[in-house]
Each structure stands twice: as C-alpha cells, then as structure tokens.
Amino acid sequence: KQEVTQIPAALSVPEGENLVLNCSFTDSAIYNLQWFRQDPGKGLTSLLLIQSSQREQTSGRLNASLDKSSGRSTLYIAASQPGDSATYLCAVTQSNAGGTSYGKLTFGQGTILTVHP
Amino acid sequence: SAVISQKPSRDICQRGTSLTIQCQVDSQVTMMFWYRQQPGQSLTLIATANQGSEATYESGFVIDKFPISRPNLTFSTLTVSNMSPEDSSIYLCSVRSPLWGTEAFFGQGTRLTVV
C-alpha cells in the first residue's frame, strides 16, 4: 500500500526566503506526482505535475523535482511572498498493469506554510 | 484545464438527514472521483464514479452511506446519508481525462458541518 509523507508539517518563514518542501513515497511504481495548493476551507489548485520519466518541472517561482528510485520529491519556492501562505499537498498516482493510469491519487498530510510580511 | 462546479459550497445539516452534492464539469471527462477531507487531515478517496454503472468504493466506504450517481460524462452526485457529526468534512470532486494528459483537477469543495 502506497504511503506518502510530507516534511515539515508546518513552516513559518519571513517574506523573501527561499524554501523547500519535502515529499516521500514508499512505492516507487508511480505514474506521476502532483503538487497542489489548498487555501483554508477551499479546494485544491494544481501547481505542478511531474511524470515518472521526468526529473523536474518549473512554473514561475516554483520548481519541483522527482527522484523516483529513492521515492522523493521536493517543491522549491523562490522568494516567498505572503500570498504563498497555504497548505501544500503532494500526491502520487500509481501505475497500473498497463503502465498507464488515470486513477486515484494518494495524498500526503500536507505542509502548512506561513510567510510573514 | 477543466472548469469544475461543485454545489453547494457549504452547508450545515441536522444529524440523521442526507445531503446531495453536485459536481458539473465543462467538458466530457474519463474519470470522476469523490474525496473526503476530515478536519485537519489530508484527502481520502471515497469512490470512483463510473458512467452508467455503480461506483467503485474504497475500503471503509459503502454505497448505503455514500450513494453516487454519474448519469453522463460531465456530471456526478455524491449523497452523504443519515449524517452524524463525524461526517463533518470537506467533500471534493476530482476529474482526470486524456484531454489534459494525466493531470488531476479538483472542484472548490463542499464544506459540510453536521450538528
């Protein structure tokens, strides 16, 4: 059974800092890994999707890396801003027997990020 | 990407009653899912909504408690039946489709409080 762990559980930083959020998973047979942002009481916004064959993806100030063999992913946020304050969730999709999947996501517990002005 | 409309956005319900949550997508999608997020917890999959057939439920979730319908490729409903305070959660609809590669998208969620 796939298990996803995120470290740290919470992070509080001053504005302008670069920061790293960590995600690990126990079963390396994943199809892809996705990072989401969730504002309090709201739904999920997709930030970055990394396919199992990729090493990293970038979008603006966000960079996500994937080391599938070691079961790890990191989300790097550059020059953090108060508007980045949210919960960040990592989720993986398992590969099926055919090597593809549009299946369910297994989520980590999330990292609660607070960026102070 | 998909535009997903989920209704209602929030509700406060009496225990013992039922609530039906709707999920409407602006394009036909292959897969639709329903997730639950209990207070302070991460997301857990309730079931996969199958078009024209019974939903596929995850361990710990049963059809009598969480009946799901999916009459077509753009719409699904989740009913939370005979509610108790333990059902207070955010319920989220999610979709995936070859149209967008393998990326998953989520609705804005339904915040349910049972009193």
JSON list of C-alpha atoms in Angstrom, two decimals:
[
{"chain": "A", "resi": 1, "resn": "LYS", "atom": "CA", "xyz": [0.00, 0.00, 0.00]},
{"chain": "A", "resi": 2, "resn": "GLN", "atom": "CA", "xyz": [1.38, 3.37, -1.05]},
{"chain": "A", "resi": 3, "resn": "GLU", "atom": "CA", "xyz": [2.14, 5.82, 1.75]},
{"chain": "A", "resi": 4, "resn": "VAL", "atom": "CA", "xyz": [3.06, 9.46, 1.21]},
{"chain": "A", "resi": 5, "resn": "THR", "atom": "CA", "xyz": [4.80, 11.55, 3.85]},
{"chain": "A", "resi": 6, "resn": "GLN", "atom": "CA", "xyz": [5.44, 15.27, 3.83]},
{"chain": "A", "resi": 7, "resn": "ILE", "atom": "CA", "xyz": [8.02, 17.10, 5.90]},
{"chain": "A", "resi": 8, "resn": "PRO", "atom": "CA", "xyz": [7.82, 19.53, 7.60]},
{"chain": "A", "resi": 9, "resn": "ALA", "atom": "CA", "xyz": [4.21, 19.51, 8.80]},
{"chain": "A", "resi": 10, "resn": "ALA", "atom": "CA", "xyz": [4.36, 23.29, 9.21]},
{"chain": "A", "resi": 11, "resn": "LEU", "atom": "CA", "xyz": [6.76, 26.01, 8.20]},
{"chain": "A", "resi": 12, "resn": "SER", "atom": "CA", "xyz": [6.84, 29.70, 9.08]},
{"chain": "A", "resi": 13, "resn": "VAL", "atom": "CA", "xyz": [9.26, 31.99, 7.24]},
{"chain": "A", "resi": 14, "resn": "PRO", "atom": "CA", "xyz": [9.80, 35.69, 6.64]},
{"chain": "A", "resi": 15, "resn": "GLU", "atom": "CA", "xyz": [8.97, 37.12, 3.26]},
{"chain": "A", "resi": 16, "resn": "GLY", "atom": "CA", "xyz": [11.70, 36.75, 0.65]},
{"chain": "A", "resi": 17, "resn": "GLU", "atom": "CA", "xyz": [13.13, 33.45, 1.83]},
{"chain": "A", "resi": 18, "resn": "ASN", "atom": "CA", "xyz": [13.70, 30.52, -0.48]},
{"chain": "A", "resi": 19, "resn": "LEU", "atom": "CA", "xyz": [12.22, 27.33, 0.92]},
{"chain": "A", "resi": 20, "resn": "VAL", "atom": "CA", "xyz": [11.96, 23.61, 0.27]},
{"chain": "A", "resi": 21, "resn": "LEU", "atom": "CA", "xyz": [9.06, 21.28, 0.99]},
{"chain": "A", "resi": 22, "resn": "ASN", "atom": "CA", "xyz": [9.70, 17.56, 1.04]},
{"chain": "A", "resi": 23, "resn": "CYS", "atom": "CA", "xyz": [7.58, 14.61, -0.04]},
{"chain": "A", "resi": 24, "resn": "SER", "atom": "CA", "xyz": [8.45, 10.92, 0.15]},
{"chain": "A", "resi": 25, "resn": "PHE", "atom": "CA", "xyz": [6.56, 7.85, -1.03]},
{"chain": "A", "resi": 26, "resn": "THR", "atom": "CA", "xyz": [7.02, 4.17, -0.23]},
{"chain": "A", "resi": 27, "resn": "ASP", "atom": "CA", "xyz": [6.20, 2.53, -3.58]},
{"chain": "A", "resi": 28, "resn": "SER", "atom": "CA", "xyz": [8.33, 3.79, -6.46]},
{"chain": "A", "resi": 29, "resn": "ALA", "atom": "CA", "xyz": [5.98, 2.33, -9.12]},
{"chain": "A", "resi": 30, "resn": "ILE", "atom": "CA", "xyz": [4.28, 5.66, -9.67]},
{"chain": "A", "resi": 31, "resn": "TYR", "atom": "CA", "xyz": [2.88, 7.06, -12.88]},
{"chain": "A", "resi": 32, "resn": "ASN", "atom": "CA", "xyz": [3.24, 10.67, -11.84]},
{"chain": "A", "resi": 33, "resn": "LEU", "atom": "CA", "xyz": [3.43, 13.03, -8.87]},
{"chain": "A", "resi": 34, "resn": "GLN", "atom": "CA", "xyz": [1.44, 16.21, -8.47]},
{"chain": "A", "resi": 35, "resn": "TRP", "atom": "CA", "xyz": [1.85, 19.18, -6.13]},
{"chain": "A", "resi": 36, "resn": "PHE", "atom": "CA", "xyz": [-1.26, 21.08, -5.05]},
{"chain": "A", "resi": 37, "resn": "ARG", "atom": "CA", "xyz": [-2.00, 24.20, -3.08]},
{"chain": "A", "resi": 38, "resn": "GLN", "atom": "CA", "xyz": [-5.01, 24.42, -0.77]},
{"chain": "A", "resi": 39, "resn": "ASP", "atom": "CA", "xyz": [-6.22, 27.64, 0.82]},
{"chain": "A", "resi": 40, "resn": "PRO", "atom": "CA", "xyz": [-8.18, 27.29, 4.09]},
{"chain": "A", "resi": 41, "resn": "GLY", "atom": "CA", "xyz": [-11.58, 25.69, 3.54]},
{"chain": "A", "resi": 42, "resn": "LYS", "atom": "CA", "xyz": [-11.12, 25.61, -0.21]},
{"chain": "A", "resi": 43, "resn": "GLY", "atom": "CA", "xyz": [-10.49, 23.12, -2.99]},
{"chain": "A", "resi": 44, "resn": "LEU", "atom": "CA", "xyz": [-7.14, 22.17, -4.50]},
{"chain": "A", "resi": 45, "resn": "THR", "atom": "CA", "xyz": [-5.22, 24.10, -7.12]},
{"chain": "A", "resi": 46, "resn": "SER", "atom": "CA", "xyz": [-2.77, 22.09, -9.22]},
{"chain": "A", "resi": 47, "resn": "LEU", "atom": "CA", "xyz": [0.72, 23.60, -9.14]},
{"chain": "A", "resi": 48, "resn": "LEU", "atom": "CA", "xyz": [3.00, 21.16, -10.91]},
{"chain": "A", "resi": 49, "resn": "LEU", "atom": "CA", "xyz": [2.74, 17.70, -12.42]},
{"chain": "A", "resi": 50, "resn": "ILE", "atom": "CA", "xyz": [5.84, 15.54, -12.85]},
{"chain": "A", "resi": 51, "resn": "GLN", "atom": "CA", "xyz": [5.66, 12.39, -14.93]},
{"chain": "A", "resi": 52, "resn": "SER", "atom": "CA", "xyz": [7.63, 9.38, -13.67]},
{"chain": "A", "resi": 53, "resn": "SER", "atom": "CA", "xyz": [10.11, 9.77, -16.54]},
{"chain": "A", "resi": 54, "resn": "GLN", "atom": "CA", "xyz": [10.84, 13.41, -15.68]},
{"chain": "A", "resi": 55, "resn": "ARG", "atom": "CA", "xyz": [13.29, 14.84, -13.16]},
{"chain": "A", "resi": 56, "resn": "GLU", "atom": "CA", "xyz": [11.80, 18.28, -12.62]},
{"chain": "A", "resi": 57, "resn": "GLN", "atom": "CA", "xyz": [9.16, 20.80, -13.61]},
{"chain": "A", "resi": 58, "resn": "THR", "atom": "CA", "xyz": [9.17, 24.57, -13.23]},
{"chain": "A", "resi": 59, "resn": "SER", "atom": "CA", "xyz": [6.42, 27.16, -13.11]},
{"chain": "A", "resi": 60, "resn": "GLY", "atom": "CA", "xyz": [7.35, 30.71, -12.21]},
{"chain": "A", "resi": 61, "resn": "ARG", "atom": "CA", "xyz": [8.88, 30.74, -8.74]},
{"chain": "A", "resi": 62, "resn": "LEU", "atom": "CA", "xyz": [8.08, 27.06, -8.22]},
{"chain": "A", "resi": 63, "resn": "ASN", "atom": "CA", "xyz": [10.34, 24.15, -9.06]},
{"chain": "A", "resi": 64, "resn": "ALA", "atom": "CA", "xyz": [9.51, 20.54, -8.31]},
{"chain": "A", "resi": 65, "resn": "SER", "atom": "CA", "xyz": [11.98, 17.69, -8.59]},
{"chain": "A", "resi": 66, "resn": "LEU", "atom": "CA", "xyz": [11.40, 13.95, -8.60]},
{"chain": "A", "resi": 67, "resn": "ASP", "atom": "CA", "xyz": [13.77, 11.11, -7.69]},
{"chain": "A", "resi": 68, "resn": "LYS", "atom": "CA", "xyz": [11.58, 8.13, -8.37]},
{"chain": "A", "resi": 69, "resn": "SER", "atom": "CA", "xyz": [14.12, 5.48, -7.39]},
{"chain": "A", "resi": 70, "resn": "SER", "atom": "CA", "xyz": [14.56, 6.94, -3.92]},
{"chain": "A", "resi": 71, "resn": "GLY", "atom": "CA", "xyz": [10.89, 7.81, -3.55]},
{"chain": "A", "resi": 72, "resn": "ARG", "atom": "CA", "xyz": [11.38, 11.53, -3.05]},
{"chain": "A", "resi": 73, "resn": "SER", "atom": "CA", "xyz": [10.13, 14.82, -4.42]},
{"chain": "A", "resi": 74, "resn": "THR", "atom": "CA", "xyz": [10.86, 18.38, -3.38]},
{"chain": "A", "resi": 75, "resn": "LEU", "atom": "CA", "xyz": [8.99, 21.60, -4.06]},
{"chain": "A", "resi": 76, "resn": "TYR", "atom": "CA", "xyz": [11.23, 24.65, -4.11]},
{"chain": "A", "resi": 77, "resn": "ILE", "atom": "CA", "xyz": [9.62, 28.07, -3.70]},
{"chain": "A", "resi": 78, "resn": "ALA", "atom": "CA", "xyz": [11.84, 31.03, -4.52]},
{"chain": "A", "resi": 79, "resn": "ALA", "atom": "CA", "xyz": [11.49, 34.47, -2.98]},
{"chain": "A", "resi": 80, "resn": "SER", "atom": "CA", "xyz": [8.45, 33.56, -0.89]},
{"chain": "A", "resi": 81, "resn": "GLN", "atom": "CA", "xyz": [5.58, 36.04, -0.53]},
{"chain": "A", "resi": 82, "resn": "PRO", "atom": "CA", "xyz": [2.73, 36.33, 1.99]},
{"chain": "A", "resi": 83, "resn": "GLY", "atom": "CA", "xyz": [0.37, 35.23, -0.78]},
{"chain": "A", "resi": 84, "resn": "ASP", "atom": "CA", "xyz": [2.16, 31.88, -0.84]},
{"chain": "A", "resi": 85, "resn": "SER", "atom": "CA", "xyz": [0.70, 31.10, 2.60]},
{"chain": "A", "resi": 86, "resn": "ALA", "atom": "CA", "xyz": [-1.38, 27.93, 2.19]},
{"chain": "A", "resi": 87, "resn": "THR", "atom": "CA", "xyz": [-1.24, 24.18, 2.67]},
{"chain": "A", "resi": 88, "resn": "TYR", "atom": "CA", "xyz": [0.86, 22.37, 0.08]},
{"chain": "A", "resi": 89, "resn": "LEU", "atom": "CA", "xyz": [-0.08, 18.80, -0.75]},
{"chain": "A", "resi": 90, "resn": "CYS", "atom": "CA", "xyz": [1.88, 16.16, -2.58]},
{"chain": "A", "resi": 91, "resn": "ALA", "atom": "CA", "xyz": [0.03, 13.30, -4.28]},
{"chain": "A", "resi": 92, "resn": "VAL", "atom": "CA", "xyz": [1.06, 10.29, -6.37]},
{"chain": "A", "resi": 93, "resn": "THR", "atom": "CA", "xyz": [-0.73, 8.16, -8.94]},
{"chain": "A", "resi": 94, "resn": "GLN", "atom": "CA", "xyz": [0.20, 4.51, -9.13]},
{"chain": "A", "resi": 95, "resn": "SER", "atom": "CA", "xyz": [0.99, 2.83, -12.40]},
{"chain": "A", "resi": 96, "resn": "ASN", "atom": "CA", "xyz": [-1.43, 0.08, -13.39]},
{"chain": "A", "resi": 97, "resn": "ALA", "atom": "CA", "xyz": [-0.54, -3.18, -15.11]},
{"chain": "A", "resi": 98, "resn": "GLY", "atom": "CA", "xyz": [-0.55, -1.47, -18.49]},
{"chain": "A", "resi": 99, "resn": "GLY", "atom": "CA", "xyz": [1.89, 1.17, -17.33]},
{"chain": "A", "resi": 100, "resn": "THR", "atom": "CA", "xyz": [-0.67, 3.93, -17.55]},
{"chain": "A", "resi": 101, "resn": "SER", "atom": "CA", "xyz": [-3.11, 5.38, -15.11]},
{"chain": "A", "resi": 102, "resn": "TYR", "atom": "CA", "xyz": [-5.87, 7.87, -14.81]},
{"chain": "A", "resi": 103, "resn": "GLY", "atom": "CA", "xyz": [-6.57, 6.52, -11.37]},
{"chain": "A", "resi": 104, "resn": "LYS", "atom": "CA", "xyz": [-6.79, 7.75, -7.84]},
{"chain": "A", "resi": 105, "resn": "LEU", "atom": "CA", "xyz": [-4.34, 9.97, -6.03]},
{"chain": "A", "resi": 106, "resn": "THR", "atom": "CA", "xyz": [-2.68, 9.08, -2.74]},
{"chain": "A", "resi": 107, "resn": "PHE", "atom": "CA", "xyz": [-2.02, 12.22, -0.72]},
{"chain": "A", "resi": 108, "resn": "GLY", "atom": "CA", "xyz": [0.46, 13.25, 1.92]},
{"chain": "A", "resi": 109, "resn": "GLN", "atom": "CA", "xyz": [-0.67, 15.07, 5.03]},
{"chain": "A", "resi": 110, "resn": "GLY", "atom": "CA", "xyz": [0.48, 18.41, 3.69]},
{"chain": "A", "resi": 111, "resn": "THR", "atom": "CA", "xyz": [2.80, 21.20, 4.76]},
{"chain": "A", "resi": 112, "resn": "ILE", "atom": "CA", "xyz": [1.18, 24.31, 6.22]},
{"chain": "A", "resi": 113, "resn": "LEU", "atom": "CA", "xyz": [3.21, 27.29, 5.02]},
{"chain": "A", "resi": 114, "resn": "THR", "atom": "CA", "xyz": [3.02, 30.74, 6.58]},
{"chain": "A", "resi": 115, "resn": "VAL", "atom": "CA", "xyz": [5.01, 33.59, 5.04]},
{"chain": "A", "resi": 116, "resn": "HIS", "atom": "CA", "xyz": [5.26, 36.68, 7.25]},
{"chain": "A", "resi": 117, "resn": "PRO", "atom": "CA", "xyz": [5.49, 40.19, 5.75]},
{"chain": "B", "resi": 1, "resn": "SER", "atom": "CA", "xyz": [-7.76, 22.55, -17.88]},
{"chain": "B", "resi": 2, "resn": "ALA", "atom": "CA", "xyz": [-11.19, 21.66, -16.56]},
{"chain": "B", "resi": 3, "resn": "VAL", "atom": "CA", "xyz": [-13.73, 24.01, -15.01]},
{"chain": "B", "resi": 4, "resn": "ILE", "atom": "CA", "xyz": [-15.45, 22.13, -12.20]},
{"chain": "B", "resi": 5, "resn": "SER", "atom": "CA", "xyz": [-18.51, 23.50, -10.44]},
{"chain": "B", "resi": 6, "resn": "GLN", "atom": "CA", "xyz": [-19.43, 21.95, -7.14]},
{"chain": "B", "resi": 7, "resn": "LYS", "atom": "CA", "xyz": [-22.65, 22.71, -5.27]},
{"chain": "B", "resi": 8, "resn": "PRO", "atom": "CA", "xyz": [-23.33, 23.56, -2.55]},
{"chain": "B", "resi": 9, "resn": "SER", "atom": "CA", "xyz": [-20.10, 25.23, -1.44]},
{"chain": "B", "resi": 10, "resn": "ARG", "atom": "CA", "xyz": [-21.05, 24.74, 2.19]},
{"chain": "B", "resi": 11, "resn": "ASP", "atom": "CA", "xyz": [-23.96, 23.55, 4.29]},
{"chain": "B", "resi": 12, "resn": "ILE", "atom": "CA", "xyz": [-24.94, 22.98, 7.89]},
{"chain": "B", "resi": 13, "resn": "CYS", "atom": "CA", "xyz": [-27.16, 19.94, 8.34]},
{"chain": "B", "resi": 14, "resn": "GLN", "atom": "CA", "xyz": [-29.01, 18.22, 11.13]},
{"chain": "B", "resi": 15, "resn": "ARG", "atom": "CA", "xyz": [-27.89, 14.74, 12.13]},
{"chain": "B", "resi": 16, "resn": "GLY", "atom": "CA", "xyz": [-29.93, 11.96, 10.58]},
{"chain": "B", "resi": 17, "resn": "THR", "atom": "CA", "xyz": [-30.59, 13.89, 7.37]},
{"chain": "B", "resi": 18, "resn": "SER", "atom": "CA", "xyz": [-28.97, 13.48, 3.93]},
{"chain": "B", "resi": 19, "resn": "LEU", "atom": "CA", "xyz": [-27.19, 15.93, 1.65]},
{"chain": "B", "resi": 20, "resn": "THR", "atom": "CA", "xyz": [-26.57, 15.58, -2.08]},
{"chain": "B", "resi": 21, "resn": "ILE", "atom": "CA", "xyz": [-23.51, 17.29, -3.55]},
{"chain": "B", "resi": 22, "resn": "GLN", "atom": "CA", "xyz": [-23.33, 18.01, -7.26]},
{"chain": "B", "resi": 23, "resn": "CYS", "atom": "CA", "xyz": [-20.26, 18.13, -9.49]},
{"chain": "B", "resi": 24, "resn": "GLN", "atom": "CA", "xyz": [-20.53, 19.58, -13.01]},
{"chain": "B", "resi": 25, "resn": "VAL", "atom": "CA", "xyz": [-17.61, 19.68, -15.45]},
{"chain": "B", "resi": 26, "resn": "ASP", "atom": "CA", "xyz": [-17.44, 21.90, -18.53]},
{"chain": "B", "resi": 27, "resn": "SER", "atom": "CA", "xyz": [-16.22, 19.06, -20.77]},
{"chain": "B", "resi": 28, "resn": "GLN", "atom": "CA", "xyz": [-16.53, 15.29, -21.00]},
{"chain": "B", "resi": 29, "resn": "VAL", "atom": "CA", "xyz": [-14.08, 13.53, -18.72]},
{"chain": "B", "resi": 30, "resn": "THR", "atom": "CA", "xyz": [-12.92, 9.96, -18.43]},
{"chain": "B", "resi": 31, "resn": "MET", "atom": "CA", "xyz": [-12.62, 9.67, -14.67]},
{"chain": "B", "resi": 32, "resn": "MET", "atom": "CA", "xyz": [-14.51, 11.33, -11.84]},
{"chain": "B", "resi": 33, "resn": "PHE", "atom": "CA", "xyz": [-13.67, 10.81, -8.20]},
{"chain": "B", "resi": 34, "resn": "TRP", "atom": "CA", "xyz": [-15.03, 11.84, -4.82]},
{"chain": "B", "resi": 35, "resn": "TYR", "atom": "CA", "xyz": [-12.66, 12.58, -1.94]},
{"chain": "B", "resi": 36, "resn": "ARG", "atom": "CA", "xyz": [-13.22, 13.42, 1.71]},
{"chain": "B", "resi": 37, "resn": "GLN", "atom": "CA", "xyz": [-11.04, 15.69, 3.82]},
{"chain": "B", "resi": 38, "resn": "GLN", "atom": "CA", "xyz": [-11.77, 15.45, 7.52]},
{"chain": "B", "resi": 39, "resn": "PRO", "atom": "CA", "xyz": [-10.77, 18.38, 9.75]},
{"chain": "B", "resi": 40, "resn": "GLY", "atom": "CA", "xyz": [-7.00, 18.71, 9.95]},
{"chain": "B", "resi": 41, "resn": "GLN", "atom": "CA", "xyz": [-6.49, 15.67, 7.74]},
{"chain": "B", "resi": 42, "resn": "SER", "atom": "CA", "xyz": [-5.44, 15.03, 4.18]},
{"chain": "B", "resi": 43, "resn": "LEU", "atom": "CA", "xyz": [-7.66, 13.77, 1.37]},
{"chain": "B", "resi": 44, "resn": "THR", "atom": "CA", "xyz": [-9.02, 10.23, 1.25]},
{"chain": "B", "resi": 45, "resn": "LEU", "atom": "CA", "xyz": [-10.70, 8.73, -1.79]},
{"chain": "B", "resi": 46, "resn": "ILE", "atom": "CA", "xyz": [-14.32, 7.70, -1.21]},
{"chain": "B", "resi": 47, "resn": "ALA", "atom": "CA", "xyz": [-15.08, 6.23, -4.62]},
{"chain": "B", "resi": 48, "resn": "THR", "atom": "CA", "xyz": [-14.63, 6.39, -8.36]},
{"chain": "B", "resi": 49, "resn": "ALA", "atom": "CA", "xyz": [-17.82, 7.46, -10.12]},
{"chain": "B", "resi": 50, "resn": "ASN", "atom": "CA", "xyz": [-18.41, 5.24, -13.16]},
{"chain": "B", "resi": 51, "resn": "GLN", "atom": "CA", "xyz": [-20.55, 6.49, -16.00]},
{"chain": "B", "resi": 52, "resn": "GLY", "atom": "CA", "xyz": [-23.65, 4.35, -16.40]},
{"chain": "B", "resi": 53, "resn": "SER", "atom": "CA", "xyz": [-22.74, 1.83, -13.71]},
{"chain": "B", "resi": 54, "resn": "GLU", "atom": "CA", "xyz": [-22.25, 1.52, -9.96]},
{"chain": "B", "resi": 55, "resn": "ALA", "atom": "CA", "xyz": [-19.42, 3.45, -8.37]},
{"chain": "B", "resi": 56, "resn": "THR", "atom": "CA", "xyz": [-16.27, 1.69, -7.17]},
{"chain": "B", "resi": 57, "resn": "TYR", "atom": "CA", "xyz": [-15.85, 2.26, -3.44]},
{"chain": "B", "resi": 58, "resn": "GLU", "atom": "CA", "xyz": [-12.64, 2.30, -1.43]},
{"chain": "B", "resi": 59, "resn": "SER", "atom": "CA", "xyz": [-12.19, 0.22, 1.68]},
{"chain": "B", "resi": 60, "resn": "GLY", "atom": "CA", "xyz": [-14.15, 1.71, 4.55]},
{"chain": "B", "resi": 61, "resn": "PHE", "atom": "CA", "xyz": [-16.78, 3.40, 2.38]},
{"chain": "B", "resi": 62, "resn": "VAL", "atom": "CA", "xyz": [-20.11, 1.80, 1.43]},
{"chain": "B", "resi": 63, "resn": "ILE", "atom": "CA", "xyz": [-22.81, 2.58, -1.08]},
{"chain": "B", "resi": 64, "resn": "ASP", "atom": "CA", "xyz": [-25.58, 2.82, 1.51]},
{"chain": "B", "resi": 65, "resn": "LYS", "atom": "CA", "xyz": [-23.77, 5.66, 3.27]},
{"chain": "B", "resi": 66, "resn": "PHE", "atom": "CA", "xyz": [-22.34, 7.42, 0.20]},
{"chain": "B", "resi": 67, "resn": "PRO", "atom": "CA", "xyz": [-24.52, 6.69, -2.85]},
{"chain": "B", "resi": 68, "resn": "ILE", "atom": "CA", "xyz": [-23.04, 8.11, -6.04]},
{"chain": "B", "resi": 69, "resn": "SER", "atom": "CA", "xyz": [-24.57, 8.73, -9.43]},
{"chain": "B", "resi": 70, "resn": "ARG", "atom": "CA", "xyz": [-22.91, 9.52, -12.73]},
{"chain": "B", "resi": 71, "resn": "PRO", "atom": "CA", "xyz": [-25.53, 9.71, -15.48]},
{"chain": "B", "resi": 72, "resn": "ASN", "atom": "CA", "xyz": [-23.17, 11.13, -18.12]},
{"chain": "B", "resi": 73, "resn": "LEU", "atom": "CA", "xyz": [-19.56, 12.15, -18.74]},
{"chain": "B", "resi": 74, "resn": "THR", "atom": "CA", "xyz": [-19.89, 15.66, -17.28]},
{"chain": "B", "resi": 75, "resn": "PHE", "atom": "CA", "xyz": [-21.96, 15.24, -14.11]},
{"chain": "B", "resi": 76, "resn": "SER", "atom": "CA", "xyz": [-21.91, 13.31, -10.85]},
{"chain": "B", "resi": 77, "resn": "THR", "atom": "CA", "xyz": [-23.56, 13.49, -7.44]},
{"chain": "B", "resi": 78, "resn": "LEU", "atom": "CA", "xyz": [-22.46, 12.27, -4.03]},
{"chain": "B", "resi": 79, "resn": "THR", "atom": "CA", "xyz": [-25.03, 11.83, -1.27]},
{"chain": "B", "resi": 80, "resn": "VAL", "atom": "CA", "xyz": [-24.00, 11.70, 2.38]},
{"chain": "B", "resi": 81, "resn": "SER", "atom": "CA", "xyz": [-26.77, 9.71, 4.05]},
{"chain": "B", "resi": 82, "resn": "ASN", "atom": "CA", "xyz": [-28.02, 9.56, 7.63]},
{"chain": "B", "resi": 83, "resn": "MET", "atom": "CA", "xyz": [-25.43, 12.10, 8.68]},
{"chain": "B", "resi": 84, "resn": "SER", "atom": "CA", "xyz": [-23.66, 12.25, 12.02]},
{"chain": "B", "resi": 85, "resn": "PRO", "atom": "CA", "xyz": [-21.18, 14.85, 13.34]},
{"chain": "B", "resi": 86, "resn": "GLU", "atom": "CA", "xyz": [-18.36, 12.52, 12.23]},
{"chain": "B", "resi": 87, "resn": "ASP", "atom": "CA", "xyz": [-19.36, 13.25, 8.62]},
{"chain": "B", "resi": 88, "resn": "SER", "atom": "CA", "xyz": [-18.37, 16.90, 9.03]},
{"chain": "B", "resi": 89, "resn": "SER", "atom": "CA", "xyz": [-15.70, 17.29, 6.36]},
{"chain": "B", "resi": 90, "resn": "ILE", "atom": "CA", "xyz": [-14.85, 18.91, 3.07]},
{"chain": "B", "resi": 91, "resn": "TYR", "atom": "CA", "xyz": [-16.03, 16.78, 0.15]},
{"chain": "B", "resi": 92, "resn": "LEU", "atom": "CA", "xyz": [-14.22, 17.28, -3.14]},
{"chain": "B", "resi": 93, "resn": "CYS", "atom": "CA", "xyz": [-14.92, 16.20, -6.69]},
{"chain": "B", "resi": 94, "resn": "SER", "atom": "CA", "xyz": [-11.92, 15.45, -8.92]},
{"chain": "B", "resi": 95, "resn": "VAL", "atom": "CA", "xyz": [-11.59, 14.71, -12.63]},
{"chain": "B", "resi": 96, "resn": "ARG", "atom": "CA", "xyz": [-8.98, 13.30, -14.96]},
{"chain": "B", "resi": 97, "resn": "SER", "atom": "CA", "xyz": [-9.02, 12.97, -18.72]},
{"chain": "B", "resi": 98, "resn": "PRO", "atom": "CA", "xyz": [-6.67, 12.24, -21.61]},
{"chain": "B", "resi": 99, "resn": "LEU", "atom": "CA", "xyz": [-7.61, 15.74, -22.80]},
{"chain": "B", "resi": 100, "resn": "TRP", "atom": "CA", "xyz": [-5.27, 17.16, -20.16]},
{"chain": "B", "resi": 101, "resn": "GLY", "atom": "CA", "xyz": [-2.66, 14.43, -20.07]},
{"chain": "B", "resi": 102, "resn": "THR", "atom": "CA", "xyz": [-2.71, 12.81, -16.65]},
{"chain": "B", "resi": 103, "resn": "GLU", "atom": "CA", "xyz": [-3.24, 15.90, -14.53]},
{"chain": "B", "resi": 104, "resn": "ALA", "atom": "CA", "xyz": [-5.97, 15.78, -11.88]},
{"chain": "B", "resi": 105, "resn": "PHE", "atom": "CA", "xyz": [-8.25, 18.77, -11.25]},
{"chain": "B", "resi": 106, "resn": "PHE", "atom": "CA", "xyz": [-10.47, 19.50, -8.28]},
{"chain": "B", "resi": 107, "resn": "GLY", "atom": "CA", "xyz": [-13.65, 21.39, -7.59]},
{"chain": "B", "resi": 108, "resn": "GLN", "atom": "CA", "xyz": [-13.74, 24.04, -4.90]},
{"chain": "B", "resi": 109, "resn": "GLY", "atom": "CA", "xyz": [-15.15, 21.60, -2.39]},
{"chain": "B", "resi": 110, "resn": "THR", "atom": "CA", "xyz": [-18.25, 21.37, -0.22]},
{"chain": "B", "resi": 111, "resn": "ARG", "atom": "CA", "xyz": [-17.74, 22.17, 3.45]},
{"chain": "B", "resi": 112, "resn": "LEU", "atom": "CA", "xyz": [-20.26, 20.11, 5.42]},
{"chain": "B", "resi": 113, "resn": "THR", "atom": "CA", "xyz": [-21.00, 20.65, 9.09]},
{"chain": "B", "resi": 114, "resn": "VAL", "atom": "CA", "xyz": [-23.34, 18.23, 10.83]},
{"chain": "B", "resi": 115, "resn": "VAL", "atom": "CA", "xyz": [-24.92, 19.41, 14.09]}
]
